[in-house]
């Protein structure tokens, strides 16, 4: 059995994959499991604590990238490239919020790329995701 | 294999209705009736002027097994991102500032997507592959 705090994520990922295959029955099965096991605990108490964890992750990416390279795993290398960029964006948004406060979001929207997790702060979502090149239709407004 | 329509691209020109030998393309829901679709026929796929129809496979090849060291590392990372997602969720629920709530909600979404990508590259990409099916059975799903 995989460690417990990966179960809801594995399941929600498989549910999305089943949806893409137009298999609503299988998607529903995995979604139900994703919800049932979604009882994880926060690992940080506030935004500053979350920033610390995210900053630590940024130092882990290069090692993981090396491991994926030496295993010849192109899929993992791709995921790590996107993940590293998105994680850097997460950190910079928290940084900017911690220094500017609520004013950072004044009159602006937040848009998340459903394909890679890139977060955009601005008036409207970009035409193409700068991290993964997904089209504007893959962005959702928070 | 059966045909499926991308509803966002379909321009309702109805050429698929003319070519389909079984009427599978003519439905109330707008989606093609896969139970009437002839395996691999693809007449509607080629006829559609909007490139709105594609064939969905019902059998996928078993993926290459992942290097276990990389898979373990990706899963550890997945778990870490999930804990961060839960942190963002708690901040979004409890913060008094609307702006902070919104930022935390965006982080929550983003962290789940990154975590899912780690899970995918740890070998949980195809819901019907052996590894995923075993995992589901263990969960009682
Ligand atoms: S041929 Fe294509 S565009 Fe026309 S109705 Fe069928 S799916 Fe829609
Ligand atoms: S693949 Fe053939 S049988 Fe299936 S919906 Fe298209 S035209 Fe009809």
Short mmCIF file of C-alpha atoms and ligand atoms in Angstrom, two decimals:
data_model
loop_
_atom_site.label_atom_id
_atom_site.label_comp_id
_atom_site.label_asym_id
_atom_site.label_seq_id
_atom_site.Cartn_x
_atom_site.Cartn_y
_atom_site.Cartn_z
CA UNK A 1 0.00 0.00 0.00
CA UNK A 2 1.21 3.49 -0.84
CA UNK A 3 1.73 5.95 1.98
CA UNK A 4 -1.54 7.34 3.18
CA UNK A 5 -1.06 10.95 2.24
CA UNK A 6 -0.64 10.13 -1.42
CA UNK A 7 -3.92 8.21 -1.79
CA UNK A 8 -6.34 11.08 -2.44
CA UNK A 9 -3.95 12.62 -4.96
CA UNK A 10 -3.32 9.37 -6.83
CA UNK A 11 -7.08 8.84 -6.98
CA UNK A 12 -7.96 12.34 -8.17
CA UNK A 13 -5.29 12.06 -10.85
CA UNK A 14 -6.66 8.74 -12.07
CA UNK A 15 -10.19 10.19 -12.01
CA UNK A 16 -9.07 13.01 -14.31
CA UNK A 17 -7.37 10.53 -16.62
CA UNK A 18 -10.55 8.43 -16.77
CA UNK A 19 -12.55 11.55 -17.63
CA UNK A 20 -10.21 12.30 -20.51
CA UNK A 21 -10.85 8.78 -21.78
CA UNK A 22 -14.60 9.51 -21.67
CA UNK A 23 -15.05 6.86 -19.01
CA UNK A 24 -17.40 8.45 -16.46
CA UNK A 25 -17.95 5.20 -14.54
CA UNK A 26 -14.28 4.74 -13.79
CA UNK A 27 -13.87 8.48 -13.13
CA UNK A 28 -16.65 8.31 -10.52
CA UNK A 29 -15.03 5.33 -8.78
CA UNK A 30 -11.72 7.10 -8.41
CA UNK A 31 -13.36 10.41 -7.44
CA UNK A 32 -15.25 8.68 -4.65
CA UNK A 33 -12.00 7.17 -3.33
CA UNK A 34 -10.23 10.55 -3.64
CA UNK A 35 -12.91 12.11 -1.45
CA UNK A 36 -13.06 9.27 1.05
CA UNK A 37 -9.33 9.42 1.76
CA UNK A 38 -9.01 13.21 1.65
CA UNK A 39 -8.28 13.60 5.35
CA UNK A 40 -4.69 14.86 5.30
CA UNK A 41 -3.38 17.34 7.85
CA UNK A 42 -1.79 20.72 7.11
CA UNK A 43 2.01 20.68 7.29
CA UNK A 44 2.21 24.45 7.86
CA UNK A 45 0.24 26.82 10.05
CA UNK A 46 0.27 29.99 8.04
CA UNK A 47 1.44 31.51 4.78
CA UNK A 48 4.96 32.09 6.11
CA UNK A 49 5.21 28.44 7.17
CA UNK A 50 3.91 27.31 3.80
CA UNK A 51 6.51 29.48 2.12
CA UNK A 52 9.25 27.75 4.12
CA UNK A 53 8.09 24.32 2.92
CA UNK A 54 7.78 25.47 -0.68
CA UNK A 55 11.25 27.02 -0.52
CA UNK A 56 12.65 23.72 0.77
CA UNK A 57 11.01 21.88 -2.13
CA UNK A 58 12.79 24.17 -4.56
CA UNK A 59 16.11 22.89 -3.25
CA UNK A 60 14.99 19.26 -3.78
CA UNK A 61 14.10 19.59 -7.47
CA UNK A 62 17.66 19.45 -8.87
CA UNK A 63 18.42 16.13 -7.13
CA UNK A 64 15.16 14.61 -8.29
CA UNK A 65 15.81 15.85 -11.80
CA UNK A 66 19.20 14.09 -11.74
CA UNK A 67 17.65 10.84 -10.53
CA UNK A 68 15.02 11.02 -13.29
CA UNK A 69 17.71 11.75 -15.88
CA UNK A 70 19.91 8.85 -14.88
CA UNK A 71 16.89 6.53 -14.94
CA UNK A 72 16.09 7.82 -18.45
CA UNK A 73 12.59 8.73 -17.28
CA UNK A 74 11.45 11.48 -19.63
CA UNK A 75 7.99 11.73 -18.13
CA UNK A 76 9.36 12.40 -14.66
CA UNK A 77 11.86 14.90 -16.08
CA UNK A 78 9.00 16.78 -17.74
CA UNK A 79 6.90 16.76 -14.55
CA UNK A 80 9.84 18.02 -12.52
CA UNK A 81 10.60 20.81 -14.98
CA UNK A 82 7.02 22.07 -14.85
CA UNK A 83 6.79 21.47 -11.12
CA UNK A 84 9.93 23.44 -10.39
CA UNK A 85 8.69 26.43 -12.39
CA UNK A 86 5.25 26.34 -10.81
CA UNK A 87 6.73 25.98 -7.33
CA UNK A 88 8.94 29.02 -7.95
CA UNK A 89 5.82 30.99 -8.95
CA UNK A 90 4.02 29.82 -5.79
CA UNK A 91 6.91 31.05 -3.70
CA UNK A 92 7.14 34.40 -5.44
CA UNK A 93 3.40 35.04 -5.06
CA UNK A 94 3.61 34.32 -1.32
CA UNK A 95 6.69 36.54 -1.04
CA UNK A 96 4.94 39.39 -2.77
CA UNK A 97 1.81 38.94 -0.67
CA UNK A 98 3.81 38.89 2.56
CA UNK A 99 5.51 42.17 1.65
CA UNK A 100 2.63 44.03 -0.06
CA UNK A 101 -0.36 42.56 1.77
CA UNK A 102 -3.90 42.63 0.42
CA UNK A 103 -2.99 45.40 -2.05
CA UNK A 104 -1.21 42.79 -4.17
CA UNK A 105 -4.55 41.49 -5.40
CA UNK A 106 -6.29 44.86 -5.74
CA UNK A 107 -8.44 44.80 -8.87
CA UNK A 108 -6.65 41.70 -10.15
CA UNK A 109 -7.74 38.13 -10.66
CA UNK A 110 -5.94 34.86 -10.00
CA UNK A 111 -5.99 32.21 -12.73
CA UNK A 112 -4.73 28.65 -12.37
CA UNK A 113 -3.62 26.47 -15.30
CA UNK A 114 -5.42 23.13 -14.90
CA UNK A 115 -2.66 21.34 -16.77
CA UNK A 116 0.42 22.32 -14.76
CA UNK A 117 -0.74 24.44 -11.80
CA UNK A 118 0.82 27.72 -12.98
CA UNK A 119 -0.80 30.68 -11.19
CA UNK A 120 -1.28 33.96 -13.05
CA UNK A 121 -2.06 37.24 -11.31
CA UNK A 122 -3.57 39.83 -13.63
CA UNK A 123 -6.65 41.05 -15.49
CA UNK A 124 -7.25 37.99 -17.62
CA UNK A 125 -5.65 34.59 -18.16
CA UNK A 126 -2.77 34.44 -20.66
CA UNK A 127 -3.45 33.05 -24.17
CA UNK A 128 -0.91 30.31 -23.59
CA UNK A 129 0.43 28.99 -20.32
CA UNK A 130 4.08 30.10 -20.08
CA UNK A 131 5.03 26.89 -18.25
CA UNK A 132 3.26 24.10 -20.14
CA UNK A 133 1.88 25.88 -23.25
CA UNK A 134 -1.73 24.89 -22.56
CA UNK A 135 -4.31 27.19 -24.23
CA UNK A 136 -6.33 29.82 -22.35
CA UNK A 137 -9.28 27.42 -22.13
CA UNK A 138 -7.36 25.38 -19.55
CA UNK A 139 -7.20 28.29 -17.12
CA UNK A 140 -9.76 28.60 -14.37
CA UNK A 141 -10.42 31.78 -12.40
CA UNK A 142 -10.13 31.48 -8.62
CA UNK B 1 -12.47 2.02 -30.11
CA UNK B 2 -15.43 4.33 -30.15
CA UNK B 3 -16.04 7.87 -31.33
CA UNK B 4 -16.38 10.79 -28.96
CA UNK B 5 -17.27 14.40 -29.65
CA UNK B 6 -15.43 17.39 -28.23
CA UNK B 7 -18.49 19.51 -27.53
CA UNK B 8 -16.44 22.68 -27.27
CA UNK B 9 -15.30 22.27 -30.89
CA UNK B 10 -18.47 20.91 -32.48
CA UNK B 11 -20.00 23.58 -34.74
CA UNK B 12 -23.19 21.58 -35.35
CA UNK B 13 -22.65 21.17 -39.07
CA UNK B 14 -24.09 17.72 -38.78
CA UNK B 15 -21.93 15.92 -41.35
CA UNK B 16 -21.38 13.19 -38.80
CA UNK B 17 -25.12 12.57 -38.77
CA UNK B 18 -25.06 11.91 -42.53
CA UNK B 19 -22.21 9.42 -42.51
CA UNK B 20 -22.81 7.37 -39.38
CA UNK B 21 -24.16 3.95 -40.36
CA UNK B 22 -25.83 3.33 -36.99
CA UNK B 23 -27.18 6.69 -35.85
CA UNK B 24 -24.75 6.71 -32.92
CA UNK B 25 -23.93 10.37 -33.59
CA UNK B 26 -27.57 11.48 -33.29
CA UNK B 27 -28.33 11.83 -29.58
CA UNK B 28 -30.17 14.11 -27.18
CA UNK B 29 -27.10 14.75 -25.05
CA UNK B 30 -24.88 15.92 -27.90
CA UNK B 31 -22.38 13.18 -27.05
CA UNK B 32 -22.00 10.15 -29.32
CA UNK B 33 -23.69 6.97 -28.11
CA UNK B 34 -20.70 4.70 -27.63
CA UNK B 35 -22.91 1.62 -27.29
CA UNK B 36 -24.08 2.09 -30.91
CA UNK B 37 -20.67 2.99 -32.28
CA UNK B 38 -18.95 0.43 -34.53
CA UNK B 39 -15.48 -0.43 -33.28
CA UNK B 40 -12.92 1.64 -35.15
CA UNK B 41 -15.23 2.70 -38.03
CA UNK B 42 -14.14 6.37 -37.89
CA UNK B 43 -16.36 7.63 -40.74
CA UNK B 44 -17.55 10.55 -38.61
CA UNK B 45 -14.01 11.35 -37.48
CA UNK B 46 -12.94 11.90 -41.07
CA UNK B 47 -16.14 13.69 -42.08
CA UNK B 48 -16.22 16.27 -39.31
CA UNK B 49 -15.15 19.68 -40.68
CA UNK B 50 -14.40 20.96 -37.19
CA UNK B 51 -12.06 18.17 -36.07
CA UNK B 52 -14.42 17.69 -33.18
CA UNK B 53 -14.55 13.88 -33.14
CA UNK B 54 -11.85 11.50 -32.04
CA UNK B 55 -11.66 7.79 -31.32
CA UNK B 56 -11.32 6.71 -27.71
CA UNK B 57 -9.33 3.56 -27.14
CA UNK B 58 -10.78 0.96 -24.84
CA UNK B 59 -7.53 -0.92 -24.47
CA UNK B 60 -4.28 0.77 -23.66
CA UNK B 61 -0.92 -0.96 -23.64
CA UNK B 62 0.55 -1.63 -20.17
CA UNK B 63 3.01 1.19 -19.45
CA UNK B 64 6.70 0.49 -18.97
CA UNK B 65 7.39 -0.09 -15.27
CA UNK B 66 8.93 2.93 -13.55
CA UNK B 67 12.36 2.93 -11.98
CA UNK B 68 11.46 2.28 -8.34
CA UNK B 69 13.85 4.88 -6.92
CA UNK B 70 12.35 7.62 -9.09
CA UNK B 71 8.81 6.41 -8.36
CA UNK B 72 9.43 6.48 -4.59
CA UNK B 73 10.88 9.96 -4.79
CA UNK B 74 7.95 11.22 -6.84
CA UNK B 75 5.52 9.75 -4.31
CA UNK B 76 7.35 11.38 -1.40
CA UNK B 77 7.14 14.66 -3.24
CA UNK B 78 3.46 14.04 -3.92
CA UNK B 79 2.84 13.56 -0.18
CA UNK B 80 4.74 16.75 0.66
CA UNK B 81 2.72 18.76 -1.87
CA UNK B 82 -0.49 17.30 -0.47
CA UNK B 83 0.42 18.47 3.06
CA UNK B 84 1.05 21.91 1.59
CA UNK B 85 -2.28 21.81 -0.20
CA UNK B 86 -4.00 21.07 3.11
CA UNK B 87 -2.13 24.01 4.66
CA UNK B 88 -3.36 26.31 1.91
CA UNK B 89 -6.88 24.96 2.41
CA UNK B 90 -6.76 25.69 6.14
CA UNK B 91 -5.50 29.23 5.47
CA UNK B 92 -8.26 29.78 2.90
CA UNK B 93 -10.85 28.62 5.45
CA UNK B 94 -9.60 30.61 8.41
CA UNK B 95 -8.02 33.82 7.15
CA UNK B 96 -9.82 37.09 7.90
CA UNK B 97 -8.45 38.71 4.76
CA UNK B 98 -10.36 38.19 1.49
CA UNK B 99 -7.16 38.62 -0.49
CA UNK B 100 -5.30 36.01 1.56
CA UNK B 101 -8.23 33.60 1.21
CA UNK B 102 -8.11 34.01 -2.54
CA UNK B 103 -4.37 33.54 -2.77
CA UNK B 104 -4.58 30.45 -0.54
CA UNK B 105 -7.39 29.03 -2.70
CA UNK B 106 -5.21 29.48 -5.79
CA UNK B 107 -2.26 27.82 -4.04
CA UNK B 108 -4.48 24.94 -2.96
CA UNK B 109 -5.56 24.27 -6.55
CA UNK B 110 -2.06 24.68 -7.88
CA UNK B 111 -0.51 22.38 -5.27
CA UNK B 112 -3.02 19.62 -6.01
CA UNK B 113 -2.23 19.80 -9.72
CA UNK B 114 1.52 19.60 -9.06
CA UNK B 115 0.94 16.72 -6.61
CA UNK B 116 -1.15 14.87 -9.20
CA UNK B 117 1.60 15.27 -11.75
CA UNK B 118 4.02 13.64 -9.28
CA UNK B 119 1.55 10.76 -8.75
CA UNK B 120 1.21 10.35 -12.48
CA UNK B 121 4.97 10.11 -12.95
CA UNK B 122 5.23 7.68 -10.05
CA UNK B 123 3.34 5.25 -12.28
CA UNK B 124 -0.31 6.20 -11.73
CA UNK B 125 -1.02 7.57 -15.17
CA UNK B 126 -3.46 5.07 -16.66
CA UNK B 127 -6.49 4.19 -14.53
CA UNK B 128 -6.78 0.75 -16.12
CA UNK B 129 -3.13 -0.29 -15.79
CA UNK B 130 -2.28 -3.17 -13.44
CA UNK B 131 -0.61 -0.99 -10.85
CA UNK B 132 -3.64 1.33 -10.61
CA UNK B 133 -6.09 -1.55 -10.51
CA UNK B 134 -4.19 -3.29 -7.71
CA UNK B 135 -4.06 -0.02 -5.80
CA UNK B 136 -7.80 0.48 -6.22
CA UNK B 137 -8.54 -3.08 -5.08
CA UNK B 138 -6.46 -2.55 -1.93
CA UNK B 139 -8.54 0.52 -1.14
CA UNK B 140 -11.69 -1.50 -1.56
CA UNK B 141 -12.75 0.46 -4.62
S1 LIG C 1 -19.63 16.74 -38.08
FE1 LIG C 1 -18.40 17.60 -36.40
S2 LIG C 1 -19.07 19.71 -36.24
FE2 LIG C 1 -20.64 18.62 -37.42
S3 LIG C 1 -22.17 17.97 -35.92
FE3 LIG C 1 -20.70 16.31 -36.16
S4 LIG C 1 -19.18 16.64 -34.57
FE4 LIG C 1 -20.30 18.54 -34.79
S1 LIG C 2 -17.18 5.78 -35.73
FE1 LIG C 2 -18.69 5.15 -37.25
S2 LIG C 2 -20.28 4.07 -36.04
FE2 LIG C 2 -19.04 5.26 -34.59
S3 LIG C 2 -20.19 7.15 -34.40
FE3 LIG C 2 -18.63 7.50 -35.99
S4 LIG C 2 -19.65 7.03 -37.92
FE4 LIG C 2 -20.94 6.21 -36.26
#
